[in-house]
XYZ file of C-alpha atoms in Angstrom:
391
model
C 73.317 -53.358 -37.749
C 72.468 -56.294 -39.969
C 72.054 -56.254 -44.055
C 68.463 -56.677 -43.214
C 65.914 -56.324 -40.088
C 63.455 -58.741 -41.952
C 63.109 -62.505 -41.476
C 63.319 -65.465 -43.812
C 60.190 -66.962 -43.041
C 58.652 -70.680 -43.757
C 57.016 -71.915 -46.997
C 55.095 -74.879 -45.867
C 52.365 -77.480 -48.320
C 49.455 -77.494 -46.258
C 47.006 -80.184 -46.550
C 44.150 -78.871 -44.758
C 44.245 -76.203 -48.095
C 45.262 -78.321 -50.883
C 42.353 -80.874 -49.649
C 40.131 -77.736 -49.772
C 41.696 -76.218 -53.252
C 42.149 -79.663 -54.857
C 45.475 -78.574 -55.586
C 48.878 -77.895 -54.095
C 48.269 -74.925 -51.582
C 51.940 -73.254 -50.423
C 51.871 -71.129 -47.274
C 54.573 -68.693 -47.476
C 53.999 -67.264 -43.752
C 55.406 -63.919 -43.075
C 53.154 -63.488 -40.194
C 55.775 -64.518 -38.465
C 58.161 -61.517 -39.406
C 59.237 -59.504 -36.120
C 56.307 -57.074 -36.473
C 53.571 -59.690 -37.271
C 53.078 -58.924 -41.101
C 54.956 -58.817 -44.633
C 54.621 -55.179 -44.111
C 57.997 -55.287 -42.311
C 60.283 -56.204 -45.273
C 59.595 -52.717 -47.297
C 59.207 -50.820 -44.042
C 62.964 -51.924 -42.729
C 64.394 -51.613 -45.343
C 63.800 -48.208 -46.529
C 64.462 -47.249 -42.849
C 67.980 -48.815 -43.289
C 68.090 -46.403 -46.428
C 67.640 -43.226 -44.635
C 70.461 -44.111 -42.292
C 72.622 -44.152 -45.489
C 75.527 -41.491 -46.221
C 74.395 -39.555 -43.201
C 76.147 -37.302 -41.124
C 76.496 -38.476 -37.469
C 75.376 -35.140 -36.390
C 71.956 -35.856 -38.824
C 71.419 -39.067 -37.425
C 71.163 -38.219 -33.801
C 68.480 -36.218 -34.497
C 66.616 -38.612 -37.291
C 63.134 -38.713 -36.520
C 60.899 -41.490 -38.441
C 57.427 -40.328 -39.225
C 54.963 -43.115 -40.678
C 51.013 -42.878 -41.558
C 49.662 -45.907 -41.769
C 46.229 -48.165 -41.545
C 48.034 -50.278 -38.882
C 50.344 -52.876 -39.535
C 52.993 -50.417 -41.430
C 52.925 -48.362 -37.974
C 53.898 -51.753 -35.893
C 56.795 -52.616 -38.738
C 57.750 -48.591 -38.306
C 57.571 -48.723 -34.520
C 59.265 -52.152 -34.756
C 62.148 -51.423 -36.487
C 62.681 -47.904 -35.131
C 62.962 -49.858 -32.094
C 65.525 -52.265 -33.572
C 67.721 -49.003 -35.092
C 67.506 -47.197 -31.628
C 65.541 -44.392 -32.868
C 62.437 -42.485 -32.501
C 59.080 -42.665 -34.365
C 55.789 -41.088 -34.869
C 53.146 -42.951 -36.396
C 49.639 -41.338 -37.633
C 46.816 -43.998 -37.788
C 42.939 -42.714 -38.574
C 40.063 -42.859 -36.265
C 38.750 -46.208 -37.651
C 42.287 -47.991 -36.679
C 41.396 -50.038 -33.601
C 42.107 -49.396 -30.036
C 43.914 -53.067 -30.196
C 46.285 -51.326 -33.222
C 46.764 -48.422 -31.161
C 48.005 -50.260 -27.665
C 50.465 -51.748 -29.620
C 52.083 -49.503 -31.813
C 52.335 -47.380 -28.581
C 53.700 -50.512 -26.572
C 56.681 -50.565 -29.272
C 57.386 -46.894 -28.278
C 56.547 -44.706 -31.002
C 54.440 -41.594 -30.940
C 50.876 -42.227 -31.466
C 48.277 -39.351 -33.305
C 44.800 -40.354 -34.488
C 43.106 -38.479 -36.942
C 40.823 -38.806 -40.045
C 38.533 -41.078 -41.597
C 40.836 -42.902 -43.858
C 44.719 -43.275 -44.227
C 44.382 -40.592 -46.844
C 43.628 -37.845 -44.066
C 45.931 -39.548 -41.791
C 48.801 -39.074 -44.244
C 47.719 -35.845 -44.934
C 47.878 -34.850 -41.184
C 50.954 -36.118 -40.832
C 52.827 -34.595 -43.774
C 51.446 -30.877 -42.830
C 51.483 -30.840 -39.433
C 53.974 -33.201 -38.028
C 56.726 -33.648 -41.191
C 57.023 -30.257 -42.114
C 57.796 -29.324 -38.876
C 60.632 -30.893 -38.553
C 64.156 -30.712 -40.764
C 65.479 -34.272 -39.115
C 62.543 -35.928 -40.160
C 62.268 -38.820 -42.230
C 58.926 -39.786 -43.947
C 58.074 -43.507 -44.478
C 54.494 -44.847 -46.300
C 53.005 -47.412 -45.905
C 53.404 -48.951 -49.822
C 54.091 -46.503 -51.800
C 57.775 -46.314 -52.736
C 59.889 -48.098 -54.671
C 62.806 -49.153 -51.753
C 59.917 -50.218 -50.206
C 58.739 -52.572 -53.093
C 61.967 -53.746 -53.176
C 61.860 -55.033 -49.911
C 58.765 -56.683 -50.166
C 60.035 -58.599 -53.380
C 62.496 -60.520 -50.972
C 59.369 -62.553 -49.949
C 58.716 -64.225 -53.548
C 62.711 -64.349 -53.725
C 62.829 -66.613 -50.882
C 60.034 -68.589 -52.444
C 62.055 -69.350 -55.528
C 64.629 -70.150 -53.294
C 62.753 -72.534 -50.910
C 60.251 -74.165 -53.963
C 63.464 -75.069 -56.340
C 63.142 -78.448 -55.569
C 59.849 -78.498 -56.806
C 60.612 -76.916 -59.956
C 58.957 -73.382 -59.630
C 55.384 -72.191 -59.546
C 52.149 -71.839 -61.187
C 50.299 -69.304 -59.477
C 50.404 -66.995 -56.165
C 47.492 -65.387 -54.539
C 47.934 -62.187 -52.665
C 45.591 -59.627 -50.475
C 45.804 -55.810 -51.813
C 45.488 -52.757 -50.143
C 47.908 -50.105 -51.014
C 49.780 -52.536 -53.844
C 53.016 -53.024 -52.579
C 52.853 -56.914 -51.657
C 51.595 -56.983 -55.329
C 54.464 -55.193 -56.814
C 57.189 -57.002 -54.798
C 55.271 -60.427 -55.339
C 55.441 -59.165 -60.142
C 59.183 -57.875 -59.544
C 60.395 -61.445 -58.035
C 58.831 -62.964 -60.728
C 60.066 -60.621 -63.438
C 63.451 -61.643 -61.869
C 62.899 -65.223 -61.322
C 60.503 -66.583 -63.602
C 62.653 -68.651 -67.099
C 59.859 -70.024 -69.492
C 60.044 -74.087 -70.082
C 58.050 -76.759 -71.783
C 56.032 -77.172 -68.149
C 55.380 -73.523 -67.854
C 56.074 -71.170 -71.060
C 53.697 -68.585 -69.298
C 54.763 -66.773 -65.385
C 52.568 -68.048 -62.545
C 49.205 -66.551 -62.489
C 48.679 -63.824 -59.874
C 45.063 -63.735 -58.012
C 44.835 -60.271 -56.185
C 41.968 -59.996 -53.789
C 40.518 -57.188 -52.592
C 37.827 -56.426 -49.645
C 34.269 -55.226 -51.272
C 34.701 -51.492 -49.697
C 38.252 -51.458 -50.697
C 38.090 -52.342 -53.389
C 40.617 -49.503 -55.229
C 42.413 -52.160 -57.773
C 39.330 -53.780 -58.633
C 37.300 -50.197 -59.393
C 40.569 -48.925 -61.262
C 41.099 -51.826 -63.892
C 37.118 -52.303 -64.646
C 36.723 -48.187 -65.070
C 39.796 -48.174 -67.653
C 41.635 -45.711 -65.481
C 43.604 -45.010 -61.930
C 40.693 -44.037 -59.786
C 39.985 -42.843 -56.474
C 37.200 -44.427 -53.844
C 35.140 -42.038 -52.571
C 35.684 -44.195 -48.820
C 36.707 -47.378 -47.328
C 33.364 -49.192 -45.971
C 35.090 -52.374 -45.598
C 35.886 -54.062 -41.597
C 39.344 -54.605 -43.491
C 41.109 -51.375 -42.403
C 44.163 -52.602 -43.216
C 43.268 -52.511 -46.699
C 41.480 -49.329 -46.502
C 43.387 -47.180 -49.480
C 40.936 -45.292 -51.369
C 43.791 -44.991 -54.229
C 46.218 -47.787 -54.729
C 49.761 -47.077 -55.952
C 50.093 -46.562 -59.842
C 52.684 -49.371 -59.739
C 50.762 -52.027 -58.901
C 47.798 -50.518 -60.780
C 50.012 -50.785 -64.026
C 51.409 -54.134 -63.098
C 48.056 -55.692 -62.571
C 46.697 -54.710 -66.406
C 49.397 -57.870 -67.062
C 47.634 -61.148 -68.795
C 48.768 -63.025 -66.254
C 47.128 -61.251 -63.220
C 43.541 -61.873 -62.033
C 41.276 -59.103 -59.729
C 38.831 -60.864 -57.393
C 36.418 -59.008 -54.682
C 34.932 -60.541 -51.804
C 32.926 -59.942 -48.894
C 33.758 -58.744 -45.757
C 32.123 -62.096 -44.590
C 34.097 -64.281 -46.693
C 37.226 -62.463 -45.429
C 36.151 -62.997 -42.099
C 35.460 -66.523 -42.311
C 38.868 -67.305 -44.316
C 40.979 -65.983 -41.268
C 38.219 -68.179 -38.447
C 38.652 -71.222 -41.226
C 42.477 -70.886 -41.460
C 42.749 -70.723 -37.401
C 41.066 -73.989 -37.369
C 42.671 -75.539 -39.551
C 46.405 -74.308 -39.188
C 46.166 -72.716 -35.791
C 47.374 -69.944 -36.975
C 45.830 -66.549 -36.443
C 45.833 -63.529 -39.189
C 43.810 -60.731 -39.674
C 41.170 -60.109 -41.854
C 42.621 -58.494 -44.298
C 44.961 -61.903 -44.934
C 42.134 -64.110 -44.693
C 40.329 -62.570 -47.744
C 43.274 -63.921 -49.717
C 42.798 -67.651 -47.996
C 38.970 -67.344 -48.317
C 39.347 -67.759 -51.909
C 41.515 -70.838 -51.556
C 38.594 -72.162 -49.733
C 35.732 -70.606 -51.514
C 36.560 -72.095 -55.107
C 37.867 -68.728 -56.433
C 40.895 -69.626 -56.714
C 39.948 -72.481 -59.026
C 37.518 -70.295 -60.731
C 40.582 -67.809 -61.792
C 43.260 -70.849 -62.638
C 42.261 -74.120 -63.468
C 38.158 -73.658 -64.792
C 39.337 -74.872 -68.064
C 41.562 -77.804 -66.699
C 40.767 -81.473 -65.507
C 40.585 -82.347 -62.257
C 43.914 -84.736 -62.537
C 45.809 -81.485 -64.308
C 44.175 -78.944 -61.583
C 45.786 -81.653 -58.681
C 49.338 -80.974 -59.792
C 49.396 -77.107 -59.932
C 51.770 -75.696 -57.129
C 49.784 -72.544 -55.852
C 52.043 -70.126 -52.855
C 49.680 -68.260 -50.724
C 51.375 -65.153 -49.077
C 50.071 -65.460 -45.709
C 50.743 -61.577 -45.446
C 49.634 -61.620 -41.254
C 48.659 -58.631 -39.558
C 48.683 -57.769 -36.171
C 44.442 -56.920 -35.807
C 43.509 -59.980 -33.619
C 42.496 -62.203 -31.283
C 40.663 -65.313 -30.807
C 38.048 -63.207 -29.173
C 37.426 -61.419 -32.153
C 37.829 -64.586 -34.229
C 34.940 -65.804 -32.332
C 32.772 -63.046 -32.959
C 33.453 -62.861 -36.639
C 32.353 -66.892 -36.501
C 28.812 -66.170 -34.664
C 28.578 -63.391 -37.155
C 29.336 -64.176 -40.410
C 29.480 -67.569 -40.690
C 26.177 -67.836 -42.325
C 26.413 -65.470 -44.729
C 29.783 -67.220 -46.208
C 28.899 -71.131 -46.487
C 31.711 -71.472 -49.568
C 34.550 -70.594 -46.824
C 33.409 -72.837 -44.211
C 32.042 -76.252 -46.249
C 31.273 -77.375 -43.077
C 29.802 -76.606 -39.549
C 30.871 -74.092 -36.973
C 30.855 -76.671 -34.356
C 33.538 -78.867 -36.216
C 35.785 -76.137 -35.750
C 37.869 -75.458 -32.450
C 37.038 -73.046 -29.807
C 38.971 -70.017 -29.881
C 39.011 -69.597 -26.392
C 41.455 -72.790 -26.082
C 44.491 -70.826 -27.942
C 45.474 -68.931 -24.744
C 48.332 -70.825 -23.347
C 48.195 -73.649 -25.636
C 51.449 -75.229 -27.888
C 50.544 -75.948 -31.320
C 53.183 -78.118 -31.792
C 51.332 -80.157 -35.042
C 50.368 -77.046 -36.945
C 51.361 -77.251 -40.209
C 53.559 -80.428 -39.804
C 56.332 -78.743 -39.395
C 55.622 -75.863 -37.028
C 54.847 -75.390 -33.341
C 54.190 -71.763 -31.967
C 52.857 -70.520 -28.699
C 50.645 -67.958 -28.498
C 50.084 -66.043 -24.999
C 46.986 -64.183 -24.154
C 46.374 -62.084 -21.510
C 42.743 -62.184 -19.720
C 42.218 -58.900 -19.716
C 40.150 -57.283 -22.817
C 42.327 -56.011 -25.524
C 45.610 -55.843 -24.487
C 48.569 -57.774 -26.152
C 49.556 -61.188 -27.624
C 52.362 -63.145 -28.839
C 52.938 -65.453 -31.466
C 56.070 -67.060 -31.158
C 57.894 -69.245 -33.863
C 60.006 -72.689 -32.367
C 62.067 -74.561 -33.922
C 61.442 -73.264 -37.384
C 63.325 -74.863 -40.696
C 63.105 -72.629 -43.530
């Protein structure tokens, strides 16, 4: 078995953003990690752990048992696959039937129950986990091998921006917290003050209006819990985020930012257009305030334009595995608008989703070409593959 199951994925300049920014936008894309989302860095590797020190007898019966919103089931399923074992995943009701095709496609066990992850995890803890002696209980964010894991995205990204001297700010989607905490700890490890930057990189963590369980935490002064997730983005539907990343983001240097469900929509349509790349909603709330003017808002309000130009922004292009360019579509028709910051321009500028299936992308991003294969047939499963990819 290898060190790691994760992949090193591309950090890319995109003009298309930094023309829309008026700055230098980074994409660090880890949709392109086996299981379509950063999600699989924190879930591998504390699957790897559990393999650790174990008897041969225990681990022909291990038995890995994941609730999740979505994407943290495919990275379970994914790498259970990879390890040659079994997995059970627990998803609630609102997860969609797209999610739920493909976490079953990857093999694992599929239950649906609850109205949030909360009652999912709950399910699965009394009624599945405790049931069995072999079993092995992985969460979707909440654990500290897991945050570890998800660090080695930001450690890459030191790695890959050396030659341009480090960072000035990152901008991240939140849900449970742990892309947040991985994203501070990489810092904390990385980050050497100098006369260009005696402060770390600003952080901009954007939540989903409905999900909002950072956002409701740091204004009320305490850890809170939401009463329920009303947002589209049930990937990001935690009604409590983890105390980690609620502690990490009282930091100077880390900005909270809600936005619509509209917005978010109409970042992931805007960012297929203009990368031809597709990622779920719950990613394009993070690119929606690239495009918006958030992310200047948060950074550079109190710099020139000429300073603002220079400042080296990454964008963790987090993925997700919750659509298609049929849903793309509708999102467009929907809620395009009621978010006219994210677009800055007409619909009808933008490329027809229905001419992905099939096609090579072979100038997205400069430096990228993926196919993407579709199936005609409502709701069952796509690709994105990766070619030729220099990290």
């Amino acid at each position: 078995m290898p060190e790691n199951l994760w992949t090193r994925t591309p950090l890319v300049e995109s003009p298309s953003l930094s023309s829309a920014a008026g700055c230098r936008i980074f994409l660090k894309l880890d949709n392109y990690q086996p299981s379509g989302s950063f999600k699989y860095r924190g879930i591998s590797h504390l699957m790897q752990s559990a393999v650790l020190n174990r008897s041969s007898e225990l681990l022909s019966h291990l038995h890995y048992y994941c609730s999740s919103g979505g994407n943290a089931g495919i990275a379970c399923a994914t790498a259970a696959r990879s390890m040659g074992y079994p997995a059970t995943v627990v998803i609630p009701l609102a997860t969609s039937p797209f999610m739920v095709n493909k976490i079953r496609s990857l093999g694992a066990i599929v239950h649906q129950v609850g109205a949030s992850w909360a009652d999912a995890d709950r399910y699965l803890k009394e009624n599945l986990l405790s049931k069995d002696p072999y079993g092995f209980y992985v969460p979707p964010f909440d654990n500290p091998i897991i945050w570890e894991g998800a660090s080695s995205m930001f450690e890459e990204v030191y790695e890959q921006m050396e030659d341009e001297e480090g960072i000035d700010g990152v901008v991240c989607s939140v849900g449970g917290g742990s892309l947040l905490t991985g994203i501070m700890t990489a810092i904390d490890r990385n980050f050497t003050p100098s006369l260009r930057r005696p402060q770390p990189p600003r952080v901009l963590a954007v939540e989903t209006r409905g999900a909002e369980s950072l956002s409701a935490s740091l204004k009320g002064g305490k850890h809170i819990t939401l009463p329920k997730i009303s947002s589209i983005a049930t990937s990001l539907g935690v009604v409590r985020v983890a105390s980690r990343a609620y502690e990490l983001a009282q930091r100077s240097n880390v900005t909270s930012l809600v936005l619509s469900d509209a917005e978010a929509a109409m970042g992931s349509v805007r960012f297929a257009e203009d990368e031809n790349v597709l990622v779920e909603v719950s990613c394009g709330v993070g690119l929606a305030a690239v495009y918006n003017g958030e992310l200047r808002k948060a950074m550079g309000s109190d710099m020139s334009d000429e300073d603002w130009r220079e400042m080296k922004i990454v964008v963790a292009v987090c993925g997700g595995s919750d659509v298609t360019p049929d849903l793309l579509e509708k999102y467009k028709q929907k809620y395009a608008a009621e978010a006219p910051g994210v677009m800055k321009r007409t619909p009808e500028e933008g490329i027809s989703f229905g001419n992905f299936a099939g096609r090579r992308c072979s100038q997205s991003l400069g430096v990228l070409g993926f196919d993407i294969s579709l199936s005609e047939k409502e709701d069952t499963l796509y690709s994105v593959r990766p070619y030729e990819v220099a990290c």
